[in-house]
């Protein structure tokens, strides 16, 4: 099949490369000439494991190319995917659909022959209809159909998620359009992966409902972790105990600093805003949004709590800036709130991240950018672990302790066994588990 991908960001580039790997001819379009230039020169603008090799392979095989012009990519395509950003509109919490609508307008000018226009961006219920209206201003309805095909990939594991999906959701009104989508995904359905055809509205809501459910799971386990800290229970034991119930499941029960990233925060906000407007408000999703916002801001307090004194003029090393490991994405990362709060309280903050430093520089300031984790922890009064990079899990913590001014570690990702950290001589606090090593607890 011939596929055009409008928007060559995380989703567009990964989907484009994966479709090419599946044997389709793909052209990725983006309005950002610097991004297209970089891609044409073999540079991958994001860090995503395995993407580099996959893109090079697809280019070498002549199945993947890049352009800034819809007029090059769209005519003759069987399907045109819209994979542009849908960030939060700050004034009302809704997804900002202006990029989707602009993409739809440009696609309308360029399609030829019957074309399926696919909303792959995460968009609220009703967007397939709105995109249909936009294209219908220029094109006869016999020339195209808009379908919804939400994407469920996770950054850091994007290729695996795309090539081995839990499900593929296609929201289509006619068999003709659904059949084009079935043909595109045939290499995956032939391997036994499930393609679910729904109406477009349901497909659109499936994406929001899935993300809101997962965000709720995180918000829930985070609040349980808070209760553990107040009562002496241990969140890992609690998570295991509830996760063995197959109705609950053992995934996504790891407490942390609150969810960030380019999806959960904005998608929960959008769902809450839309639900309110439809007259069916979701009090659960609203509570998840609030609970997470409060949590991210409160994380910095844990350092002063463990130190037992204000952090003004103390050197605090922050390890990890990206919203999770194996990505360089900084969008809505908890580290942004946490570092902001540490700065506000007058700490001298040194930060390190294995992959996210360059991008972090555009959203974080007033810090020392350490070249290595050891440089960050040198002379630190406390270390705060924000992202679960393996590099920190595997760090020589004995050496780190020797470099530190005080052996204080606040671990927001529960990377370590508390006993091991205590034996190494750390004063160590994690999430939902008892802190160890404080004077009052020494025997
Ligand atoms: P992104 O910001 O990484 O990429 C969007 C790209 O679209 C940019 O390169 C931008 O230049 C380009 N663009 C904007 N307007 C354009 C236009 N008119 N024509 C051509 N290109 C245009 O965004 P992303 O993270 O890939 O997210 C895209 C969508 O996918 C969002 O709706 C998001 O919610 C959804 N999604 C993202 C993920 C994820 O993990 N990032 C996962 C699932 C779904």
GROMACS .gro file of C-alpha atoms and ligand atoms in nm:
model
  487
    1UNK     CA    1   0.000   0.000   0.000
    2UNK     CA    2   0.106   0.360  -0.051
    3UNK     CA    3   0.098   0.557   0.271
    4UNK     CA    4   0.157   0.924   0.345
    5UNK     CA    5   0.224   1.024   0.704
    6UNK     CA    6   0.148   1.388   0.787
    7UNK     CA    7   0.357   1.481   1.091
    8UNK     CA    8   0.692   1.313   1.148
    9UNK     CA    9   0.723   1.332   1.526
   10UNK     CA   10   0.729   1.039   1.769
   11UNK     CA   11   0.418   0.876   1.634
   12UNK     CA   12   0.458   0.974   1.268
   13UNK     CA   13   0.820   0.864   1.242
   14UNK     CA   14   0.777   0.540   1.435
   15UNK     CA   15   0.455   0.448   1.251
   16UNK     CA   16   0.607   0.546   0.916
   17UNK     CA   17   0.918   0.337   0.974
   18UNK     CA   18   0.715   0.041   1.100
   19UNK     CA   19   0.472   0.053   0.805
   20UNK     CA   20   0.775   0.055   0.573
   21UNK     CA   21   0.917  -0.243   0.763
   22UNK     CA   22   0.584  -0.417   0.707
   23UNK     CA   23   0.636  -0.373   0.331
   24UNK     CA   24   0.443  -0.057   0.247
   25UNK     CA   25   0.572   0.246   0.056
   26UNK     CA   26   0.577   0.535   0.301
   27UNK     CA   27   0.643   0.903   0.264
   28UNK     CA   28   0.666   1.110   0.581
   29UNK     CA   29   0.568   1.475   0.554
   30UNK     CA   30   0.649   1.746   0.807
   31UNK     CA   31   0.621   2.124   0.802
   32UNK     CA   32   0.948   2.150   0.995
   33UNK     CA   33   1.220   2.174   0.727
   34UNK     CA   34   1.500   2.125   0.983
   35UNK     CA   35   1.348   1.792   1.088
   36UNK     CA   36   1.311   1.673   0.728
   37UNK     CA   37   1.665   1.788   0.646
   38UNK     CA   38   1.801   1.597   0.944
   39UNK     CA   39   1.609   1.283   0.850
   40UNK     CA   40   1.729   1.304   0.490
   41UNK     CA   41   2.083   1.320   0.627
   42UNK     CA   42   2.027   1.007   0.832
   43UNK     CA   43   1.982   1.184   1.167
   44UNK     CA   44   1.697   1.073   1.390
   45UNK     CA   45   1.553   1.371   1.578
   46UNK     CA   46   1.435   1.167   1.880
   47UNK     CA   47   1.587   0.900   2.099
   48UNK     CA   48   1.389   0.580   2.063
   49UNK     CA   49   1.560   0.241   2.093
   50UNK     CA   50   1.591   0.061   1.760
   51UNK     CA   51   1.445   0.345   1.551
   52UNK     CA   52   1.777   0.446   1.400
   53UNK     CA   53   1.838   0.107   1.245
   54UNK     CA   54   1.480   0.064   1.131
   55UNK     CA   55   1.471   0.402   0.955
   56UNK     CA   56   1.809   0.341   0.785
   57UNK     CA   57   1.693  -0.001   0.667
   58UNK     CA   58   1.368   0.137   0.524
   59UNK     CA   59   1.547   0.422   0.345
   60UNK     CA   60   1.806   0.185   0.201
   61UNK     CA   61   1.529  -0.046   0.076
   62UNK     CA   62   1.360   0.251  -0.091
   63UNK     CA   63   1.041   0.215   0.115
   64UNK     CA   64   1.068   0.531   0.326
   65UNK     CA   65   1.126   0.889   0.220
   66UNK     CA   66   1.074   1.236   0.363
   67UNK     CA   67   0.940   1.565   0.234
   68UNK     CA   68   0.800   1.899   0.349
   69UNK     CA   69   0.545   1.904   0.067
   70UNK     CA   70   0.203   1.738   0.085
   71UNK     CA   71   0.193   1.770  -0.293
   72UNK     CA   72   0.476   1.514  -0.310
   73UNK     CA   73   0.347   1.268  -0.057
   74UNK     CA   74  -0.028   1.266  -0.077
   75UNK     CA   75  -0.137   1.224  -0.442
   76UNK     CA   76  -0.187   0.857  -0.520
   77UNK     CA   77  -0.166   0.743  -0.157
   78UNK     CA   78  -0.413   0.474  -0.048
   79UNK     CA   79  -0.413   0.620   0.301
   80UNK     CA   80  -0.298   0.950   0.446
   81UNK     CA   81  -0.233   0.941   0.819
   82UNK     CA   82  -0.255   1.258   1.024
   83UNK     CA   83  -0.007   1.224   1.313
   84UNK     CA   84   0.045   1.582   1.421
   85UNK     CA   85   0.052   1.709   1.781
   86UNK     CA   86  -0.262   1.775   1.985
   87UNK     CA   87  -0.123   1.963   2.287
   88UNK     CA   88  -0.336   2.101   2.568
   89UNK     CA   89  -0.499   2.438   2.504
   90UNK     CA   90  -0.394   2.618   2.824
   91UNK     CA   91  -0.709   2.829   2.853
   92UNK     CA   92  -0.958   2.541   2.884
   93UNK     CA   93  -0.774   2.208   2.904
   94UNK     CA   94  -0.902   2.090   2.567
   95UNK     CA   95  -0.678   1.933   2.304
   96UNK     CA   96  -0.569   2.200   2.059
   97UNK     CA   97  -0.685   2.069   1.722
   98UNK     CA   98  -0.548   2.346   1.507
   99UNK     CA   99  -0.262   2.130   1.373
  100UNK     CA  100  -0.501   1.848   1.285
  101UNK     CA  101  -0.734   2.087   1.104
  102UNK     CA  102  -0.445   2.255   0.921
  103UNK     CA  103  -0.316   1.912   0.815
  104UNK     CA  104  -0.667   1.817   0.697
  105UNK     CA  105  -0.688   2.133   0.487
  106UNK     CA  106  -0.355   2.066   0.321
  107UNK     CA  107  -0.443   1.700   0.260
  108UNK     CA  108  -0.771   1.804   0.097
  109UNK     CA  109  -0.583   1.994  -0.169
  110UNK     CA  110  -0.361   1.700  -0.261
  111UNK     CA  111  -0.550   1.367  -0.256
  112UNK     CA  112  -0.616   1.187  -0.582
  113UNK     CA  113  -0.829   0.876  -0.630
  114UNK     CA  114  -1.024   0.731  -0.336
  115UNK     CA  115  -0.816   0.806  -0.025
  116UNK     CA  116  -0.864   0.704   0.334
  117UNK     CA  117  -0.765   0.991   0.563
  118UNK     CA  118  -0.667   0.848   0.898
  119UNK     CA  119  -0.673   1.038   1.226
  120UNK     CA  120  -0.381   0.881   1.411
  121UNK     CA  121  -0.334   1.178   1.642
  122UNK     CA  122  -0.517   1.147   1.971
  123UNK     CA  123  -0.831   1.351   1.911
  124UNK     CA  124  -1.161   1.394   2.095
  125UNK     CA  125  -1.490   1.238   1.993
  126UNK     CA  126  -1.629   1.416   1.690
  127UNK     CA  127  -1.296   1.497   1.527
  128UNK     CA  128  -1.338   1.245   1.243
  129UNK     CA  129  -1.663   1.424   1.159
  130UNK     CA  130  -1.496   1.765   1.183
  131UNK     CA  131  -1.209   1.653   0.958
  132UNK     CA  132  -1.465   1.511   0.714
  133UNK     CA  133  -1.634   1.850   0.698
  134UNK     CA  134  -1.304   2.027   0.634
  135UNK     CA  135  -1.207   1.798   0.347
  136UNK     CA  136  -1.561   1.807   0.206
  137UNK     CA  137  -1.522   2.179   0.148
  138UNK     CA  138  -1.272   2.094  -0.127
  139UNK     CA  139  -1.354   1.734  -0.223
  140UNK     CA  140  -1.657   1.530  -0.316
  141UNK     CA  141  -1.750   1.277  -0.047
  142UNK     CA  142  -1.694   0.993  -0.297
  143UNK     CA  143  -1.322   1.075  -0.308
  144UNK     CA  144  -1.235   1.010   0.057
  145UNK     CA  145  -1.338   0.874   0.394
  146UNK     CA  146  -1.200   0.977   0.732
  147UNK     CA  147  -1.130   0.697   0.977
  148UNK     CA  148  -0.996   0.700   1.331
  149UNK     CA  149  -0.695   0.480   1.410
  150UNK     CA  150  -0.562   0.584   1.751
  151UNK     CA  151  -0.206   0.493   1.839
  152UNK     CA  152  -0.121   0.313   2.163
  153UNK     CA  153   0.260   0.296   2.142
  154UNK     CA  154   0.467   0.386   2.446
  155UNK     CA  155   0.778   0.597   2.408
  156UNK     CA  156   1.085   0.391   2.491
  157UNK     CA  157   0.915   0.074   2.367
  158UNK     CA  158   0.749   0.223   2.061
  159UNK     CA  159   0.866  -0.019   1.794
  160UNK     CA  160   0.773  -0.328   1.994
  161UNK     CA  161   0.434  -0.178   2.072
  162UNK     CA  162   0.367  -0.096   1.707
  163UNK     CA  163   0.484  -0.430   1.569
  164UNK     CA  164   0.327  -0.641   1.845
  165UNK     CA  165   0.018  -0.443   1.940
  166UNK     CA  166  -0.227  -0.553   2.208
  167UNK     CA  167  -0.490  -0.440   1.957
  168UNK     CA  168  -0.534  -0.220   1.653
  169UNK     CA  169  -0.843  -0.001   1.667
  170UNK     CA  170  -1.004   0.127   1.347
  171UNK     CA  171  -1.309   0.350   1.360
  172UNK     CA  172  -1.468   0.350   1.014
  173UNK     CA  173  -1.815   0.414   0.876
  174UNK     CA  174  -1.794   0.196   0.565
  175UNK     CA  175  -1.650  -0.143   0.472
  176UNK     CA  176  -1.462   0.023   0.188
  177UNK     CA  177  -1.251   0.232   0.426
  178UNK     CA  178  -1.224  -0.046   0.686
  179UNK     CA  179  -1.094  -0.280   0.414
  180UNK     CA  180  -0.815  -0.037   0.321
  181UNK     CA  181  -0.713  -0.033   0.689
  182UNK     CA  182  -0.735  -0.414   0.709
  183UNK     CA  183  -0.503  -0.437   0.408
  184UNK     CA  184  -0.253  -0.196   0.567
  185UNK     CA  185  -0.244  -0.392   0.892
  186UNK     CA  186  -0.263  -0.735   0.723
  187UNK     CA  187   0.103  -0.819   0.798
  188UNK     CA  188   0.014  -0.784   1.168
  189UNK     CA  189  -0.330  -0.947   1.165
  190UNK     CA  190  -0.175  -1.239   0.971
  191UNK     CA  191   0.047  -1.291   1.274
  192UNK     CA  192  -0.259  -1.309   1.498
  193UNK     CA  193  -0.279  -0.952   1.626
  194UNK     CA  194  -0.633  -0.824   1.674
  195UNK     CA  195  -0.783  -0.549   1.461
  196UNK     CA  196  -1.104  -0.415   1.609
  197UNK     CA  197  -1.337  -0.220   1.381
  198UNK     CA  198  -1.569   0.025   1.554
  199UNK     CA  199  -1.748   0.343   1.462
  200UNK     CA  200  -1.520   0.651   1.457
  201UNK     CA  201  -1.665   0.802   1.775
  202UNK     CA  202  -1.600   0.485   1.974
  203UNK     CA  203  -1.246   0.457   1.839
  204UNK     CA  204  -1.180   0.815   1.945
  205UNK     CA  205  -1.311   0.752   2.294
  206UNK     CA  206  -1.125   0.419   2.326
  207UNK     CA  207  -0.796   0.608   2.314
  208UNK     CA  208  -0.895   0.855   2.586
  209UNK     CA  209  -1.061   0.590   2.800
  210UNK     CA  210  -0.750   0.371   2.780
  211UNK     CA  211  -0.513   0.651   2.877
  212UNK     CA  212  -0.743   0.778   3.152
  213UNK     CA  213  -0.775   0.427   3.294
  214UNK     CA  214  -0.397   0.381   3.298
  215UNK     CA  215  -0.347   0.725   3.451
  216UNK     CA  216  -0.604   0.636   3.715
  217UNK     CA  217  -0.411   0.321   3.797
  218UNK     CA  218  -0.095   0.527   3.849
  219UNK     CA  219  -0.277   0.792   4.052
  220UNK     CA  220  -0.433   0.520   4.264
  221UNK     CA  221  -0.112   0.337   4.344
  222UNK     CA  222   0.059   0.669   4.422
  223UNK     CA  223  -0.209   0.749   4.678
  224UNK     CA  224  -0.180   0.400   4.824
  225UNK     CA  225   0.195   0.464   4.853
  226UNK     CA  226   0.123   0.780   5.052
  227UNK     CA  227  -0.096   0.577   5.287
  228UNK     CA  228   0.185   0.322   5.321
  229UNK     CA  229   0.425   0.595   5.425
  230UNK     CA  230   0.186   0.713   5.695
  231UNK     CA  231   0.101   0.369   5.827
  232UNK     CA  232   0.417   0.159   5.791
  233UNK     CA  233   0.280  -0.067   5.516
  234UNK     CA  234   0.504  -0.140   5.216
  235UNK     CA  235   0.372  -0.045   4.872
  236UNK     CA  236   0.563  -0.319   4.690
  237UNK     CA  237   0.396  -0.582   4.905
  238UNK     CA  238   0.059  -0.411   4.867
  239UNK     CA  239   0.100  -0.386   4.487
  240UNK     CA  240   0.193  -0.753   4.467
  241UNK     CA  241  -0.097  -0.846   4.688
  242UNK     CA  242  -0.356  -0.663   4.481
  243UNK     CA  243  -0.188  -0.735   4.146
  244UNK     CA  244  -0.229  -1.111   4.193
  245UNK     CA  245  -0.601  -1.052   4.158
  246UNK     CA  246  -0.648  -1.110   3.784
  247UNK     CA  247  -0.925  -0.849   3.773
  248UNK     CA  248  -0.665  -0.591   3.880
  249UNK     CA  249  -0.350  -0.728   3.713
  250UNK     CA  250   0.008  -0.663   3.815
  251UNK     CA  251   0.102  -0.400   3.556
  252UNK     CA  252   0.117  -0.026   3.616
  253UNK     CA  253   0.124  -0.059   3.991
  254UNK     CA  254   0.461   0.108   4.046
  255UNK     CA  255   0.439   0.430   4.247
  256UNK     CA  256   0.652   0.729   4.153
  257UNK     CA  257   0.666   1.106   4.123
  258UNK     CA  258   0.340   1.134   3.925
  259UNK     CA  259   0.282   1.075   3.558
  260UNK     CA  260   0.419   1.308   3.291
  261UNK     CA  261   0.494   1.279   2.922
  262UNK     CA  262   0.317   1.387   2.610
  263UNK     CA  263   0.001   1.181   2.660
  264UNK     CA  264  -0.144   1.108   3.006
  265UNK     CA  265  -0.151   1.468   3.136
  266UNK     CA  266  -0.300   1.619   2.823
  267UNK     CA  267  -0.536   1.332   2.749
  268UNK     CA  268  -0.682   1.323   3.101
  269UNK     CA  269  -0.730   1.700   3.089
  270UNK     CA  270  -0.903   1.678   2.750
  271UNK     CA  271  -1.130   1.394   2.860
  272UNK     CA  272  -1.225   1.578   3.180
  273UNK     CA  273  -1.298   1.899   2.984
  274UNK     CA  274  -1.505   1.721   2.716
  275UNK     CA  275  -1.693   1.513   2.969
  276UNK     CA  276  -1.790   1.828   3.161
  277UNK     CA  277  -1.919   1.989   2.844
  278UNK     CA  278  -2.124   1.689   2.737
  279UNK     CA  279  -2.306   1.700   3.070
  280UNK     CA  280  -2.152   1.370   3.182
  281UNK     CA  281  -1.863   1.496   3.396
  282UNK     CA  282  -1.602   1.242   3.500
  283UNK     CA  283  -1.528   1.306   3.864
  284UNK     CA  284  -1.281   1.019   3.862
  285UNK     CA  285  -1.071   1.161   3.578
  286UNK     CA  286  -1.087   1.511   3.728
  287UNK     CA  287  -0.960   1.373   4.059
  288UNK     CA  288  -0.675   1.192   3.880
  289UNK     CA  289  -0.568   1.518   3.710
  290UNK     CA  290  -0.570   1.710   4.039
  291UNK     CA  291  -0.407   1.435   4.239
  292UNK     CA  292  -0.123   1.411   3.987
  293UNK     CA  293  -0.063   1.787   3.965
  294UNK     CA  294  -0.046   1.817   4.343
  295UNK     CA  295   0.183   1.517   4.365
  296UNK     CA  296   0.441   1.643   4.116
  297UNK     CA  297   0.470   1.973   4.298
  298UNK     CA  298   0.499   1.802   4.639
  299UNK     CA  299   0.789   1.571   4.546
  300UNK     CA  300   1.060   1.828   4.615
  301UNK     CA  301   0.947   1.850   4.979
  302UNK     CA  302   1.075   1.500   5.034
  303UNK     CA  303   1.434   1.620   5.019
  304UNK     CA  304   1.397   1.870   5.305
  305UNK     CA  305   1.197   1.611   5.500
  306UNK     CA  306   1.475   1.355   5.475
  307UNK     CA  307   1.752   1.606   5.539
  308UNK     CA  308   1.558   1.732   5.838
  309UNK     CA  309   1.630   2.093   5.746
  310UNK     CA  310   1.558   2.351   5.474
  311UNK     CA  311   1.742   2.301   5.146
  312UNK     CA  312   1.842   2.665   5.101
  313UNK     CA  313   2.206   2.676   4.980
  314UNK     CA  314   2.229   2.297   4.991
  315UNK     CA  315   2.362   2.118   4.685
  316UNK     CA  316   2.097   1.881   4.551
  317UNK     CA  317   2.177   1.639   4.269
  318UNK     CA  318   1.882   1.547   4.050
  319UNK     CA  319   1.935   1.223   3.857
  320UNK     CA  320   1.703   1.185   3.562
  321UNK     CA  321   1.501   1.454   3.387
  322UNK     CA  322   1.296   1.279   3.120
  323UNK     CA  323   0.945   1.171   3.215
  324UNK     CA  324   1.053   0.810   3.198
  325UNK     CA  325   1.358   0.608   3.096
  326UNK     CA  326   1.451   0.519   2.737
  327UNK     CA  327   1.325   0.844   2.588
  328UNK     CA  328   1.456   1.198   2.559
  329UNK     CA  329   1.103   1.339   2.584
  330UNK     CA  330   1.073   1.612   2.847
  331UNK     CA  331   0.708   1.702   2.785
  332UNK     CA  332   0.536   1.754   3.123
  333UNK     CA  333   0.813   1.563   3.298
  334UNK     CA  334   0.779   1.571   3.680
  335UNK     CA  335   1.143   1.687   3.683
  336UNK     CA  336   1.032   2.028   3.555
  337UNK     CA  337   0.809   2.088   3.861
  338UNK     CA  338   1.057   1.930   4.098
  339UNK     CA  339   1.361   2.129   3.984
  340UNK     CA  340   1.150   2.447   3.979
  341UNK     CA  341   1.048   2.387   4.340
  342UNK     CA  342   1.406   2.307   4.452
  343UNK     CA  343   1.524   2.630   4.288
  344UNK     CA  344   1.243   2.824   4.451
  345UNK     CA  345   1.353   2.695   4.789
  346UNK     CA  346   1.705   2.824   4.725
  347UNK     CA  347   1.888   2.495   4.665
  348UNK     CA  348   2.190   2.471   4.436
  349UNK     CA  349   2.071   2.213   4.189
  350UNK     CA  350   2.294   1.996   3.971
  351UNK     CA  351   2.114   1.781   3.715
  352UNK     CA  352   2.204   1.485   3.497
  353UNK     CA  353   2.019   1.272   3.244
  354UNK     CA  354   2.167   1.014   3.005
  355UNK     CA  355   1.962   1.126   2.702
  356UNK     CA  356   1.745   1.424   2.789
  357UNK     CA  357   1.994   1.702   2.871
  358UNK     CA  358   1.975   1.885   2.539
  359UNK     CA  359   1.597   1.902   2.532
  360UNK     CA  360   1.582   1.973   2.907
  361UNK     CA  361   1.783   2.290   2.851
  362UNK     CA  362   1.480   2.443   2.681
  363UNK     CA  363   1.248   2.383   2.977
  364UNK     CA  364   1.474   2.395   3.285
  365UNK     CA  365   1.708   2.672   3.394
  366UNK     CA  366   1.908   2.790   3.693
  367UNK     CA  367   2.088   2.459   3.736
  368UNK     CA  368   2.433   2.309   3.689
  369UNK     CA  369   2.434   2.068   3.393
  370UNK     CA  370   2.652   1.781   3.512
  371UNK     CA  371   2.838   1.574   3.253
  372UNK     CA  372   2.796   1.253   3.447
  373UNK     CA  373   2.601   1.117   3.741
  374UNK     CA  374   2.921   1.127   3.948
  375UNK     CA  375   2.974   1.494   3.861
  376UNK     CA  376   2.621   1.566   3.976
  377UNK     CA  377   2.650   1.387   4.310
  378UNK     CA  378   2.994   1.530   4.393
  379UNK     CA  379   2.962   1.732   4.718
  380UNK     CA  380   2.584   1.689   4.713
  381UNK     CA  381   2.389   1.718   5.037
  382UNK     CA  382   2.122   1.498   4.884
  383UNK     CA  383   2.052   1.304   4.566
  384UNK     CA  384   1.703   1.296   4.421
  385UNK     CA  385   1.635   1.021   4.166
  386UNK     CA  386   1.355   1.124   3.933
  387UNK     CA  387   1.387   0.891   3.630
  388UNK     CA  388   1.438   0.514   3.638
  389UNK     CA  389   1.737   0.497   3.402
  390UNK     CA  390   1.935   0.172   3.428
  391UNK     CA  391   2.248   0.385   3.447
  392UNK     CA  392   2.138   0.496   3.795
  393UNK     CA  393   2.028   0.148   3.895
  394UNK     CA  394   2.374   0.019   3.802
  395UNK     CA  395   2.572   0.315   3.937
  396UNK     CA  396   2.857   0.241   4.175
  397UNK     CA  397   2.671   0.379   4.477
  398UNK     CA  398   2.962   0.314   4.708
  399UNK     CA  399   3.171   0.549   4.501
  400UNK     CA  400   2.882   0.794   4.476
  401UNK     CA  401   2.854   0.799   4.855
  402UNK     CA  402   3.225   0.877   4.889
  403UNK     CA  403   3.178   1.175   4.659
  404UNK     CA  404   2.874   1.313   4.841
  405UNK     CA  405   2.878   1.565   5.119
  406UNK     CA  406   2.599   1.381   5.300
  407UNK     CA  407   2.477   1.028   5.219
  408UNK     CA  408   2.114   1.124   5.161
  409UNK     CA  409   1.914   0.971   4.874
  410UNK     CA  410   1.551   1.032   4.788
  411UNK     CA  411   1.452   0.773   4.530
  412UNK     CA  412   1.124   0.853   4.356
  413UNK     CA  413   1.144   0.532   4.147
  414UNK     CA  414   1.211   0.268   4.413
  415UNK     CA  415   1.521   0.154   4.227
  416UNK     CA  416   1.687  -0.009   4.527
  417UNK     CA  417   1.639  -0.254   4.806
  418UNK     CA  418   1.611  -0.042   5.119
  419UNK     CA  419   1.831  -0.286   5.315
  420UNK     CA  420   2.111  -0.262   5.059
  421UNK     CA  421   2.106   0.117   5.073
  422UNK     CA  422   2.104   0.110   5.451
  423UNK     CA  423   2.400  -0.128   5.455
  424UNK     CA  424   2.587   0.106   5.219
  425UNK     CA  425   2.536   0.373   5.483
  426UNK     CA  426   2.276   0.585   5.307
  427UNK     CA  427   1.992   0.774   5.462
  428UNK     CA  428   1.743   0.653   5.205
  429UNK     CA  429   1.381   0.734   5.136
  430UNK     CA  430   1.177   0.590   4.852
  431UNK     CA  431   0.808   0.589   4.765
  432UNK     CA  432   0.559   0.400   4.979
  433UNK     CA  433   0.830   0.227   5.178
  434UNK     CA  434   0.984   0.299   5.513
  435UNK     CA  435   1.281   0.540   5.503
  436UNK     CA  436   1.601   0.390   5.642
  437UNK     CA  437   1.924   0.514   5.791
  438UNK     CA  438   1.801   0.822   5.978
  439UNK     CA  439   1.961   0.887   6.320
  440UNK     CA  440   1.635   0.805   6.498
  441UNK     CA  441   1.614   0.467   6.323
  442UNK     CA  442   1.972   0.357   6.382
  443UNK     CA  443   2.010   0.076   6.631
  444LIG     P1  444   0.526   1.544   1.798
  444LIG     O1  445   0.513   1.681   1.849
  444LIG     O2  446   0.646   1.461   1.831
  444LIG     O3  447   0.515   1.546   1.638
  444LIG     C1  448   0.421   1.619   1.568
  444LIG     C2  449   0.484   1.658   1.434
  444LIG     O4  450   0.383   1.710   1.348
  444LIG     C3  451   0.592   1.767   1.443
  444LIG     O5  452   0.711   1.720   1.384
  444LIG     C4  453   0.533   1.885   1.368
  444LIG     O6  454   0.629   1.963   1.303
  444LIG     C5  455   0.441   1.815   1.270
  444LIG     N1  456   0.334   1.895   1.212
  444LIG     C6  457   0.252   1.983   1.276
  444LIG     N2  458   0.163   2.034   1.188
  444LIG     C7  459   0.187   1.976   1.068
  444LIG     C8  460   0.128   1.987   0.938
  444LIG     N3  461   0.024   2.067   0.915
  444LIG     N4  462   0.181   1.914   0.838
  444LIG     C9  463   0.286   1.834   0.861
  444LIG     N5  464   0.345   1.818   0.981
  444LIG    C10  465   0.296   1.889   1.082
  444LIG     O7  466   0.393   1.469   1.842
  444LIG     P2  467   0.376   1.313   1.879
  444LIG     O8  468   0.428   1.285   2.014
  444LIG     O9  469   0.419   1.230   1.764
  444LIG    O10  470   0.217   1.305   1.890
  444LIG    C11  471   0.134   1.310   1.776
  444LIG    C12  472  -0.004   1.263   1.816
  444LIG    O11  473   0.000   1.126   1.855
  444LIG    C13  474  -0.062   1.339   1.936
  444LIG    O12  475  -0.201   1.352   1.918
  444LIG    C14  476  -0.036   1.245   2.051
  444LIG    O13  477  -0.127   1.260   2.156
  444LIG    C15  478  -0.052   1.110   1.986
  444LIG     N6  479   0.021   1.002   2.052
  444LIG    C16  480   0.147   1.023   2.097
  444LIG    C17  481   0.216   0.918   2.157
  444LIG    C18  482   0.356   0.938   2.210
  444LIG    O14  483   0.401   0.854   2.285
  444LIG     N7  484   0.425   1.046   2.175
  444LIG    C19  485   0.155   0.793   2.171
  444LIG    C20  486   0.027   0.775   2.121
  444LIG    C21  487  -0.039   0.880   2.062
   0.00000   0.00000   0.00000
